mmCIF file of C-alpha atoms in Angstrom:
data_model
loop_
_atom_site.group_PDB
_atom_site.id
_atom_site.type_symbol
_atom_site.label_atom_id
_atom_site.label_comp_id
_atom_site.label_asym_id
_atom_site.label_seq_id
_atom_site.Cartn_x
_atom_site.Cartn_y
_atom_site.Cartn_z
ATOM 1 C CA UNK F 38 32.893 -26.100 -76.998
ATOM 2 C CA UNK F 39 29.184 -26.223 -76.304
ATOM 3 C CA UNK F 40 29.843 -29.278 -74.088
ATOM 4 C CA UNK F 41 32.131 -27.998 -72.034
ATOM 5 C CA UNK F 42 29.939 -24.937 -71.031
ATOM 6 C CA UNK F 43 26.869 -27.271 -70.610
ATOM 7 C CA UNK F 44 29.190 -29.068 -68.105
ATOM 8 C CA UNK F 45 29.942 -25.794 -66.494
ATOM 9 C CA UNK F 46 26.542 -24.746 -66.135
ATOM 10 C CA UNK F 47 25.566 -27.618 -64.573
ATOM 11 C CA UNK F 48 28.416 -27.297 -62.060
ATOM 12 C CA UNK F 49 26.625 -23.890 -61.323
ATOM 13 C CA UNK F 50 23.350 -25.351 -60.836
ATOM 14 C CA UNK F 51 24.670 -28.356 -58.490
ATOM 15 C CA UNK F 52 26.610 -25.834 -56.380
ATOM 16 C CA UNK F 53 23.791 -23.459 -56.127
ATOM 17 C CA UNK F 54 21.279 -26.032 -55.564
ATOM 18 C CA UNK F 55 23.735 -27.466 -52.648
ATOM 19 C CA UNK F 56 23.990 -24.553 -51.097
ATOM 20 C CA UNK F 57 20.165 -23.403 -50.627
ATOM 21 C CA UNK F 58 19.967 -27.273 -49.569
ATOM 22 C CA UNK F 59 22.802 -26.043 -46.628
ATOM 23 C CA UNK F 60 20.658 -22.949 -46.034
ATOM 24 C CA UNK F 61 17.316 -24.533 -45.560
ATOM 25 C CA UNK F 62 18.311 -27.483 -43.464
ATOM 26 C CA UNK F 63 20.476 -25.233 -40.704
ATOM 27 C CA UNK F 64 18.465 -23.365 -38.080
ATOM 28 C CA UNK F 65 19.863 -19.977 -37.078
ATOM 29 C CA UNK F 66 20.806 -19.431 -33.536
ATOM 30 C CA UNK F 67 18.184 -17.046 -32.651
ATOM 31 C CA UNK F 68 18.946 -15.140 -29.312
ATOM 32 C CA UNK F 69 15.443 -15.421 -27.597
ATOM 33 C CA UNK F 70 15.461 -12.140 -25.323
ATOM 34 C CA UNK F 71 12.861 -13.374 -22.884
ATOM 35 C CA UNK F 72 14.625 -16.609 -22.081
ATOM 36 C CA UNK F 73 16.966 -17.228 -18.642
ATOM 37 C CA UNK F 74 20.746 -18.228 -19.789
ATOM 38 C CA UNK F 75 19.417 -18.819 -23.433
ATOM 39 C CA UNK F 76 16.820 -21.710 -21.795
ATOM 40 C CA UNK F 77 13.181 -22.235 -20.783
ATOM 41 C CA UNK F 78 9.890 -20.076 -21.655
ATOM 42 C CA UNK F 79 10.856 -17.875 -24.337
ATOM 43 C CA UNK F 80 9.076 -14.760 -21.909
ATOM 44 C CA UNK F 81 10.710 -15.496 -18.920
ATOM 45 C CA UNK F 82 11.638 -12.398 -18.243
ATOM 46 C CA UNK F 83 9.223 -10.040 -19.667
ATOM 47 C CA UNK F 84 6.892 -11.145 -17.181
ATOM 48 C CA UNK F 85 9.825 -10.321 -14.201
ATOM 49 C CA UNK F 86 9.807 -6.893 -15.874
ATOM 50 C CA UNK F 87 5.996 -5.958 -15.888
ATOM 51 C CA UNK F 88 6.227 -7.684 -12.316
ATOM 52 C CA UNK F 89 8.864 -5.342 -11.402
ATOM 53 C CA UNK F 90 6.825 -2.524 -12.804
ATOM 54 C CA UNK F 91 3.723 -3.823 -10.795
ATOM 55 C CA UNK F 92 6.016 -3.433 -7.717
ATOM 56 C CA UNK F 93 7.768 -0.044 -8.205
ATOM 57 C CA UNK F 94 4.125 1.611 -8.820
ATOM 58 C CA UNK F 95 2.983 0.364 -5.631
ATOM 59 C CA UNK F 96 5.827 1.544 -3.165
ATOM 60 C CA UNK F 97 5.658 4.669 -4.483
ATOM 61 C CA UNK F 98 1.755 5.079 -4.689
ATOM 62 C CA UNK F 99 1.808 3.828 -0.990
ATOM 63 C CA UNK F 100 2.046 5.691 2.363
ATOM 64 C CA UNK F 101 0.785 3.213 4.983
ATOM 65 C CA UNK F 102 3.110 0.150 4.348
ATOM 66 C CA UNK F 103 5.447 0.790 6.634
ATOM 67 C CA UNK F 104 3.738 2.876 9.274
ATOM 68 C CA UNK F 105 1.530 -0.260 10.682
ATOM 69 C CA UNK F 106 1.991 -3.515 11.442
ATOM 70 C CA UNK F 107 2.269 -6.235 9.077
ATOM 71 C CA UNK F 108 2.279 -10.352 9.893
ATOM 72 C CA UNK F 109 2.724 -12.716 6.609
ATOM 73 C CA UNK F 110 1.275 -16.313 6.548
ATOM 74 C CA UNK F 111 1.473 -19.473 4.565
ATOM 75 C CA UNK F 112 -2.400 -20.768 4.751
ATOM 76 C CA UNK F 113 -5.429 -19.936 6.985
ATOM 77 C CA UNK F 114 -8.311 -17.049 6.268
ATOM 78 C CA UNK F 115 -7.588 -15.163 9.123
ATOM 79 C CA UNK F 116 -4.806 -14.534 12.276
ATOM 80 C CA UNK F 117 -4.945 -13.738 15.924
ATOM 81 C CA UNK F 118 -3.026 -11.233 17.486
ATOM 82 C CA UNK F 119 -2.578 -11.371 21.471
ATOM 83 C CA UNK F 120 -3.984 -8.328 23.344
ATOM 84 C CA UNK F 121 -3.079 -7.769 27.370
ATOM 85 C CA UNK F 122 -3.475 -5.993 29.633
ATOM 86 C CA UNK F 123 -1.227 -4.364 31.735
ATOM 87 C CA UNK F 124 -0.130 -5.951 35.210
ATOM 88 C CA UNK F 125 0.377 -4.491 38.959
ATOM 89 C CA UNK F 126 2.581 -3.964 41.593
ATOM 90 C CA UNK F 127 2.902 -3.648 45.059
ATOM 91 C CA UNK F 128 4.435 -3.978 48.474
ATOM 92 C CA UNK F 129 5.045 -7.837 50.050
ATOM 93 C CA UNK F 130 4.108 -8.417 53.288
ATOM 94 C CA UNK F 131 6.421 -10.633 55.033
ATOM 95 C CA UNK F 132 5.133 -13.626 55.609
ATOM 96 C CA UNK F 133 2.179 -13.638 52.915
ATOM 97 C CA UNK F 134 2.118 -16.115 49.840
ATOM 98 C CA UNK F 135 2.835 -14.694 46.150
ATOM 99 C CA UNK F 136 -0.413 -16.504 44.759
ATOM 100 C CA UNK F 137 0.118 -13.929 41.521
ATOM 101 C CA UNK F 138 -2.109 -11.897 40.007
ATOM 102 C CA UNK F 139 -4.567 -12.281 37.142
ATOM 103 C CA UNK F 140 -3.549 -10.312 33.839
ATOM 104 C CA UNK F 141 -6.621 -9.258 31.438
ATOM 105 C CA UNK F 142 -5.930 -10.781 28.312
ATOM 106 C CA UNK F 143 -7.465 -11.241 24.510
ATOM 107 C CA UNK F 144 -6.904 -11.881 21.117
ATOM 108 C CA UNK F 145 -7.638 -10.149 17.880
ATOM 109 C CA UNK F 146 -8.724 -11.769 14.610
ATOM 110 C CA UNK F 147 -8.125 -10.035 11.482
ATOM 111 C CA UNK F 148 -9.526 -12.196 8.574
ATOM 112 C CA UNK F 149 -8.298 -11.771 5.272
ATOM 113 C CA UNK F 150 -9.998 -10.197 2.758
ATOM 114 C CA UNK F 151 -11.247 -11.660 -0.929
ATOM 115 C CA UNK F 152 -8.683 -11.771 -3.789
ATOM 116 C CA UNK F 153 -7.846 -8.201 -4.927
ATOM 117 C CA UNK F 154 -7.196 -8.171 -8.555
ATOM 118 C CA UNK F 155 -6.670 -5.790 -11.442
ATOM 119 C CA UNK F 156 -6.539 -7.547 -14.791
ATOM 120 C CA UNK F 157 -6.279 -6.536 -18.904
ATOM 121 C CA UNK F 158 -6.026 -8.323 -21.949
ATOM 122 C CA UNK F 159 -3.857 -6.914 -24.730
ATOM 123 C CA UNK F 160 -4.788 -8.018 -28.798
ATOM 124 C CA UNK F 161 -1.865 -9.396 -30.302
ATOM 125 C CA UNK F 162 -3.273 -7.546 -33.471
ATOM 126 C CA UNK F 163 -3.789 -4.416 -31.611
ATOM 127 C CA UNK F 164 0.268 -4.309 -29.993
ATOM 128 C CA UNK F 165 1.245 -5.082 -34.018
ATOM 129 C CA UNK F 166 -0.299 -2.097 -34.979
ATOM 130 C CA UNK F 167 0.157 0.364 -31.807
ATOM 131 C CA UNK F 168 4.063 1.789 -31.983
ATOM 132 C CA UNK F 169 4.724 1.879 -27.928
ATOM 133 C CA UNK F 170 4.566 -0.859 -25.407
ATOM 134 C CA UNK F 171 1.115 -0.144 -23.891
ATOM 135 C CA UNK F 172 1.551 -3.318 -21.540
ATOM 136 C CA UNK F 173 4.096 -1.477 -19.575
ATOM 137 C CA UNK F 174 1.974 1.441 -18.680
ATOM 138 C CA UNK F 175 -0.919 -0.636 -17.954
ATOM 139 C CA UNK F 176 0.874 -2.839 -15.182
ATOM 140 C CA UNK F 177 2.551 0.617 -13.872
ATOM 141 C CA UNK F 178 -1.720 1.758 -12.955
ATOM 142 C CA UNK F 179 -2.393 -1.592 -11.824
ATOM 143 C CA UNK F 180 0.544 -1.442 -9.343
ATOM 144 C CA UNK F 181 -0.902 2.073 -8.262
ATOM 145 C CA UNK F 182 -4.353 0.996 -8.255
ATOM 146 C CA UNK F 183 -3.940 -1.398 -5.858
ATOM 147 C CA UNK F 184 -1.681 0.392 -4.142
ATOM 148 C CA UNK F 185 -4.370 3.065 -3.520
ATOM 149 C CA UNK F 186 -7.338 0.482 -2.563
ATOM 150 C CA UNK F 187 -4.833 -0.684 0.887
ATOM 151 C CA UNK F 188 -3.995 2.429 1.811
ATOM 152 C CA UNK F 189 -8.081 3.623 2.029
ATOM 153 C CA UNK F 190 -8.512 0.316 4.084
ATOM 154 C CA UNK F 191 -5.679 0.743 5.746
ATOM 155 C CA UNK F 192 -6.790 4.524 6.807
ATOM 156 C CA UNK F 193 -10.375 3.796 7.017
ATOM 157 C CA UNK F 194 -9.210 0.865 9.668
ATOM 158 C CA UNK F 195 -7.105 3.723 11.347
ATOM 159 C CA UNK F 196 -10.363 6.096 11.812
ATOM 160 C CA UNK F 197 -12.895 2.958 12.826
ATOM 161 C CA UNK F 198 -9.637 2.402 15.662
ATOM 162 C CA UNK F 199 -10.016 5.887 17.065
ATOM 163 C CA UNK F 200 -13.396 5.372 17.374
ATOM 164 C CA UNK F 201 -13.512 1.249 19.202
ATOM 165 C CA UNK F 202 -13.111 0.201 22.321
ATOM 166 C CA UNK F 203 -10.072 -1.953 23.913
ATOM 167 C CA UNK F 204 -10.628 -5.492 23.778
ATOM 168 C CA UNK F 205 -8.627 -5.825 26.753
ATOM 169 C CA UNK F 206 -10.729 -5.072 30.405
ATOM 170 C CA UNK F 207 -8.479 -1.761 32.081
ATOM 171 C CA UNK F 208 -7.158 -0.943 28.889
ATOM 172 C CA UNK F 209 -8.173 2.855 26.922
ATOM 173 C CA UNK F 210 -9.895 2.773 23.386
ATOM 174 C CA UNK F 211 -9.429 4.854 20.949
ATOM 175 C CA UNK F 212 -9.766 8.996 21.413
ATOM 176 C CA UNK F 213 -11.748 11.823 18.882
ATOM 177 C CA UNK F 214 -11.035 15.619 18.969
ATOM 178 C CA UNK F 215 -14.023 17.374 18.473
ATOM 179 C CA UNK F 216 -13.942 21.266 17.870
ATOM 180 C CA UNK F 217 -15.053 21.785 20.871
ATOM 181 C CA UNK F 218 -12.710 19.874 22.367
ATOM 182 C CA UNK F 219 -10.906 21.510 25.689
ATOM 183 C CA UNK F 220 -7.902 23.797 24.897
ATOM 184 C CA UNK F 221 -8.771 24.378 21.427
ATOM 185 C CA UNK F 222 -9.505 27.949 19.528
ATOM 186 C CA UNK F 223 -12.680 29.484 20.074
ATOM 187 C CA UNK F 224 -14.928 27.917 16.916
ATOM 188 C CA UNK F 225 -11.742 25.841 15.622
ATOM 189 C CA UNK F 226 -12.031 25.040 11.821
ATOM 190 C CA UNK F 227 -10.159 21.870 11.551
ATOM 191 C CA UNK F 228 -10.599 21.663 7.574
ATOM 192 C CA UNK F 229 -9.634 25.374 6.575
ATOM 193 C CA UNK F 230 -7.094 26.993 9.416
ATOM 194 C CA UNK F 231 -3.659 24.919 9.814
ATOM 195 C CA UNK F 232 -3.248 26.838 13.462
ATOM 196 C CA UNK F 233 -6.408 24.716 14.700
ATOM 197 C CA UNK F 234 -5.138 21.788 13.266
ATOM 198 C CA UNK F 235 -1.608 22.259 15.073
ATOM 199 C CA UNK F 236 -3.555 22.716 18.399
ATOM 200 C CA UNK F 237 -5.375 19.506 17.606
ATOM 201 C CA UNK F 238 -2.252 17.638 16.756
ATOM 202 C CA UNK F 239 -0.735 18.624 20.451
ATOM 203 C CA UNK F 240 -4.080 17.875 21.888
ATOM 204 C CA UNK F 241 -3.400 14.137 19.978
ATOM 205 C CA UNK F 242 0.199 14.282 21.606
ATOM 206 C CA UNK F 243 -1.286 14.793 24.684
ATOM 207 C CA UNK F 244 -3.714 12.237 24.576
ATOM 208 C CA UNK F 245 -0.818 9.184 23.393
ATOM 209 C CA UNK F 246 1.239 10.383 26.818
ATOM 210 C CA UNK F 247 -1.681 10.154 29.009
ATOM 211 C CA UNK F 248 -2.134 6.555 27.357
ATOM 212 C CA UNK F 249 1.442 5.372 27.367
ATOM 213 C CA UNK F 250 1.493 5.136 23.876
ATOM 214 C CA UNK F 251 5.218 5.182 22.445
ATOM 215 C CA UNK F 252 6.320 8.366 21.133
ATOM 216 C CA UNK F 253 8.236 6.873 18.301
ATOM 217 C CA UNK F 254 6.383 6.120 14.702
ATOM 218 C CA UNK F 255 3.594 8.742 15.126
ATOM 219 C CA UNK F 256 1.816 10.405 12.272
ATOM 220 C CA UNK F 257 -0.699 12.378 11.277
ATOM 221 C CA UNK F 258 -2.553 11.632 8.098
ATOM 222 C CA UNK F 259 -4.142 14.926 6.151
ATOM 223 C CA UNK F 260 -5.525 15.449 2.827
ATOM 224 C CA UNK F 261 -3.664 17.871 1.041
ATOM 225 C CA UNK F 262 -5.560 21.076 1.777
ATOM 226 C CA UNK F 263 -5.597 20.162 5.183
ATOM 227 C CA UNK F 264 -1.246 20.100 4.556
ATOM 228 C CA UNK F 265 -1.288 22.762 2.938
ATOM 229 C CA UNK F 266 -3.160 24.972 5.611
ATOM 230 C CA UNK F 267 -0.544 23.676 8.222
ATOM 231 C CA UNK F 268 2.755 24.853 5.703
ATOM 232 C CA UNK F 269 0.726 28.338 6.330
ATOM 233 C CA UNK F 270 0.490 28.207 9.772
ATOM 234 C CA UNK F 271 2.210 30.718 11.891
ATOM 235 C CA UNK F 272 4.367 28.279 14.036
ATOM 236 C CA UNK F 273 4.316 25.136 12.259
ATOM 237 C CA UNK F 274 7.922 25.531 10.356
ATOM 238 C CA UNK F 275 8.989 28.689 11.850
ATOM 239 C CA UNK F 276 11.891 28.080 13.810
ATOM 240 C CA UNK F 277 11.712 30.568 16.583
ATOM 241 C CA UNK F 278 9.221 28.107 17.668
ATOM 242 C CA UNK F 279 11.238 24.565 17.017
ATOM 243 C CA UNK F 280 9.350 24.395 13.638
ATOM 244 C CA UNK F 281 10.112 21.648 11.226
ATOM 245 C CA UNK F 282 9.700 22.440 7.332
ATOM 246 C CA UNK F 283 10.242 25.020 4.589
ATOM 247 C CA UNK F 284 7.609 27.453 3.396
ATOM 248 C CA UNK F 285 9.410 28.130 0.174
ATOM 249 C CA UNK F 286 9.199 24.326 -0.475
ATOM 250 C CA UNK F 287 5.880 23.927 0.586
ATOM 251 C CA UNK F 288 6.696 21.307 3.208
ATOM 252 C CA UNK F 289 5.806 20.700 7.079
ATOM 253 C CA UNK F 290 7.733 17.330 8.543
ATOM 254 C CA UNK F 291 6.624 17.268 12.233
ATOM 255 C CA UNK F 292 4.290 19.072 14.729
ATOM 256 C CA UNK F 293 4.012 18.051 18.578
ATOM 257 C CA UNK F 294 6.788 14.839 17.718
ATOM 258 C CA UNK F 295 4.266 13.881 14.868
ATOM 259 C CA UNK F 296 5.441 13.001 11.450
ATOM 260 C CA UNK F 297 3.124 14.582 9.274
ATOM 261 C CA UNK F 298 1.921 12.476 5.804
ATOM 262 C CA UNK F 299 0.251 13.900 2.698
ATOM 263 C CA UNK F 300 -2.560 11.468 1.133
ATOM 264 C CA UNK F 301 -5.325 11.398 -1.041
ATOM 265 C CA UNK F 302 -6.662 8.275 0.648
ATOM 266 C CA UNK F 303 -7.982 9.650 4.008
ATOM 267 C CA UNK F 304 -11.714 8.705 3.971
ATOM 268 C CA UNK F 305 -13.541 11.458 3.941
ATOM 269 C CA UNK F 306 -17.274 9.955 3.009
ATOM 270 C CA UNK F 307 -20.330 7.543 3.986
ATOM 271 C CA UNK F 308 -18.659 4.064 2.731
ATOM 272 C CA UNK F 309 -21.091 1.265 2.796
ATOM 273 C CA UNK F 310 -20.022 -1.007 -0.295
ATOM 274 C CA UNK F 311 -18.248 -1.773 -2.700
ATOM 275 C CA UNK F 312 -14.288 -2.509 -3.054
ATOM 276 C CA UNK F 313 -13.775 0.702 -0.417
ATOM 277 C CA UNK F 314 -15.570 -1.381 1.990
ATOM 278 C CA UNK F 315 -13.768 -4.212 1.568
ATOM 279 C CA UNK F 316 -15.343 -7.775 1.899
ATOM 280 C CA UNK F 317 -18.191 -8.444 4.490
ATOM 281 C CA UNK F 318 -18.304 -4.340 4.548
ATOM 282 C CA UNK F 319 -15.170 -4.803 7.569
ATOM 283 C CA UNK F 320 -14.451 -1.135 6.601
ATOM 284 C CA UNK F 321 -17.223 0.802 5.990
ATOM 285 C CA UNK F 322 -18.392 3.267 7.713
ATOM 286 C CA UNK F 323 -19.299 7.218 7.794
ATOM 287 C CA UNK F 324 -16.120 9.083 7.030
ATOM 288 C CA UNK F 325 -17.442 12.419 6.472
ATOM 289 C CA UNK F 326 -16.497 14.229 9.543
ATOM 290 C CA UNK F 327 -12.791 13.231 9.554
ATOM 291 C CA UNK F 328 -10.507 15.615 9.201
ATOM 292 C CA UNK F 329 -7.272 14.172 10.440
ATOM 293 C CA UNK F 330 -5.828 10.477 11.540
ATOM 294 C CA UNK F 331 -3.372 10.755 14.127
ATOM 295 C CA UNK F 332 -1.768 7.591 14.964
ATOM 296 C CA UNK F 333 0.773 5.307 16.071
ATOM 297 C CA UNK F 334 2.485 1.932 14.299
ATOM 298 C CA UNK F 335 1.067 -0.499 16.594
ATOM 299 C CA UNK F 336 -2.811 0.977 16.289
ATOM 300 C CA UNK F 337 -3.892 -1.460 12.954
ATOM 301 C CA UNK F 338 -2.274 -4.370 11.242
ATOM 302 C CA UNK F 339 -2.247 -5.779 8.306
ATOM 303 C CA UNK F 340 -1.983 -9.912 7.680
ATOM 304 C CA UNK F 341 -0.880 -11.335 4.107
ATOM 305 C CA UNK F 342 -2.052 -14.552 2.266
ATOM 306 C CA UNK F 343 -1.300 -13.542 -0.565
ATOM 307 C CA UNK F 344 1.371 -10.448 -1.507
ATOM 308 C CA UNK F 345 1.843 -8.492 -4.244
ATOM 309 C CA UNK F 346 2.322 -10.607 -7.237
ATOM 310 C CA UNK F 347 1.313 -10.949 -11.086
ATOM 311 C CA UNK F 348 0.361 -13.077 -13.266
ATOM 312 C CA UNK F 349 1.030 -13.074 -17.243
ATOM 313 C CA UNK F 350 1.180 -14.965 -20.377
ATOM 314 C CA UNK F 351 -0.543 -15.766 -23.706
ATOM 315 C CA UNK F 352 -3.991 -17.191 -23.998
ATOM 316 C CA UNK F 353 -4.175 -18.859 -27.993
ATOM 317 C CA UNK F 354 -7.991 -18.918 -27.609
ATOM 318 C CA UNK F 355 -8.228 -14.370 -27.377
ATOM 319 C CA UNK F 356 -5.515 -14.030 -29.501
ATOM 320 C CA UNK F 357 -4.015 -11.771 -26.635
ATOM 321 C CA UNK F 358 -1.896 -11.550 -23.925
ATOM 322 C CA UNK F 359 -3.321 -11.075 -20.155
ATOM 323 C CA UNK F 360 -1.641 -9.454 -17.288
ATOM 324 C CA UNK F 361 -3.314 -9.786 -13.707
ATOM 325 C CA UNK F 362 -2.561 -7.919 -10.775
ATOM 326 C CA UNK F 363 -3.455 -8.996 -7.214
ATOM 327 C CA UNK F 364 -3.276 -9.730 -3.562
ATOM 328 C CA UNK F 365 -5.006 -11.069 -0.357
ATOM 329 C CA UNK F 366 -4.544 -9.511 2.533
ATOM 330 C CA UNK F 367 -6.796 -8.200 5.561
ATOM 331 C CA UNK F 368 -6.597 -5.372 7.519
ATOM 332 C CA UNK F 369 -7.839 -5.079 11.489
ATOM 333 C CA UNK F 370 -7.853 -2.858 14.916
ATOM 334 C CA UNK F 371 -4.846 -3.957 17.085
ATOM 335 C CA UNK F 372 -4.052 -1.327 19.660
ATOM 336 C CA UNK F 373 -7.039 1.068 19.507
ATOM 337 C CA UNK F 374 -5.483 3.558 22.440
ATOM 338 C CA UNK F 375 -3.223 4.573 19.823
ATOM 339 C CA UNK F 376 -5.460 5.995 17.137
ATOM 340 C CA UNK F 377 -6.958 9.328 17.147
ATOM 341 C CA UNK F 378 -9.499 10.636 14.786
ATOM 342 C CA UNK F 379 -9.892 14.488 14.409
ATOM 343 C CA UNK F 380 -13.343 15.648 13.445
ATOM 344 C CA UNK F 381 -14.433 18.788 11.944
ATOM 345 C CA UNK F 382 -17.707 18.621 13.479
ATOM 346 C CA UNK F 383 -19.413 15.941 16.135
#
């Protein structure tokens, strides 16, 4: 009897001891959420998602992208636009040679700017402890951050255009409304009354007809109190006068045929360094007066080394995971005839 459960218990043991030998030497399928078709990096895909995130921040943060021109290329630190002029015409005498006529013509370089990048290292001890993904959110401000840096340049290049002179001989520069500018009120306050700043804006409209500028893809760029004050203003949206808005909204979409844009971003100080005046200082300058950018697509341009993209992944020696943000790009003066700066004061 005691040998037969002796033999039994050592049946148990065998079986049991089989079995944990079964467990320990098969390796679990583990479904590796970061990985494409279940092969490759194990964080493939996280890093598509915080580069998505990267990208949604910026189109929203951004108003200038697609009201300017933009050129992409693959190598080079700078790219030339062609500027001409325009050419004549005129009655042929019979018998006279067509010899043709000389047409002004010149090019614009815009050079591209230093590597733009926002960067942040996350702890792998801190993300254990915190209880939300803080990574996320961080990529989300980079995205906006950057976003915000191109459209100063981008509206800081717009003013600096208003104020330049054609690179093509026979061609107009850019134009400024002053206060005291011809048809306006008596003592117009550009930065507090929104019925001086619609007289300004038809005074702009004026000024792109008289210059052949195209009357398609105009706006007008104003801060928002500067908005605000035109919502108020007596013709603006009312539509006895062809206005284009809604008070009870708080909204104004067009005055004189020009789309009207709300942004924090119009300069509106004495930039001389730093990241707001970009690399070699290209667009610095004194801000303080302006009041209003009124302009058309083909005024600036912007040329890409280097778009929007991120970089992530784990460095072993920090113990953390970095995320980096960036772009090179450069921003220039195409068509200055086609920018006009509004000024509160001369």
């Amino acid at each position: 009897m005691v040998l037969l459960v002796k033999s039994s218990l050592d049946s148990l043991i065998n079986f049991q001891s089989s079995s944990q030998e079964i467990q320990y030497m098969t390796t679990a399928n583990v479904t590796r959420l970061g990985q494409i078709n279940g092969a490759g990096e194990a964080d493939a895909t996280f890093a598509k998602i915080y580069a998505g995130e990267v990208l949604t921040a910026f189109e929203k943060s951004t108003v200038m992208a697609d009201r300017h021109m933009t050129r992409s290329i693959d190598s080079g630190k700078s790219a030339a636009f062609p500027a001409t002029g325009l050419i004549d015409a005129y009655y042929h005498t019979p018998g006279a040679k067509l010899l043709g006529q000389k047409v002004n013509q010149n090019e614009v370089l815009i050079h591209i700017d230093d590597l733009l990048v926002s960067d942040a290292y996350f702890a792998n001890i801190d993300e254990a402890k915190n209880h939300y993904d803080m990574r996320s959110i961080v990529t989300s401000e980079q995205g906006r951050k950057l976003a915000q840096v191109m459209d100063k340049h981008l509206l800081q290049v717009g003013v600096l255009a208003a104020r330049a002179a054609n690179v093509v001989s026979g061609l107009p520069g850019g134009s400024v409304i002053l206060p005291t500018e011809d048809g306006m009120p008596t003592s117009a306050d550009f930065m507090k009354n929104g019925d001086h700043l619609a007289a300004a804006l038809f005074a702009a409209a004026q000024k792109f007809d008289e210059k052949d500028v195209p009357e398609e893809d105009r706006y007008a760029f104003v801060k928002p109190a500067q908005y605000y004050k035109l919502v108020q203003a007596e013709k603006t949206i009312n539509r006895d006068f062809g206005g284009s808005g809604a008070y009870s909204d708080g909204k104004v979409y067009r005055v004189a045929g020009i789309e009207i844009v709300k942004t924090n971003n119009l300069p509106n100080a004495n930039i001389t360094e730093g990241v707001d005046a970009g690399t070699a200082a290209r667009y610095a300058g004194d801000f303080s007066k302006t009041a209003m950018l009124v302009m058309q697509k083909q005024a600036i341009g912007t040329v890409k080394l280097l778009d929007l993209g991120l970089d992530t992944g784990y460095d072993p020696t920090r113990q953390a995971h970095f995320v980096i943000s960036k772009y090179a790009v450069g921003h220039g003066i195409l068509r200055p005839q086609a920018a006009i700066e509004v000024r509160s004061a001369a």
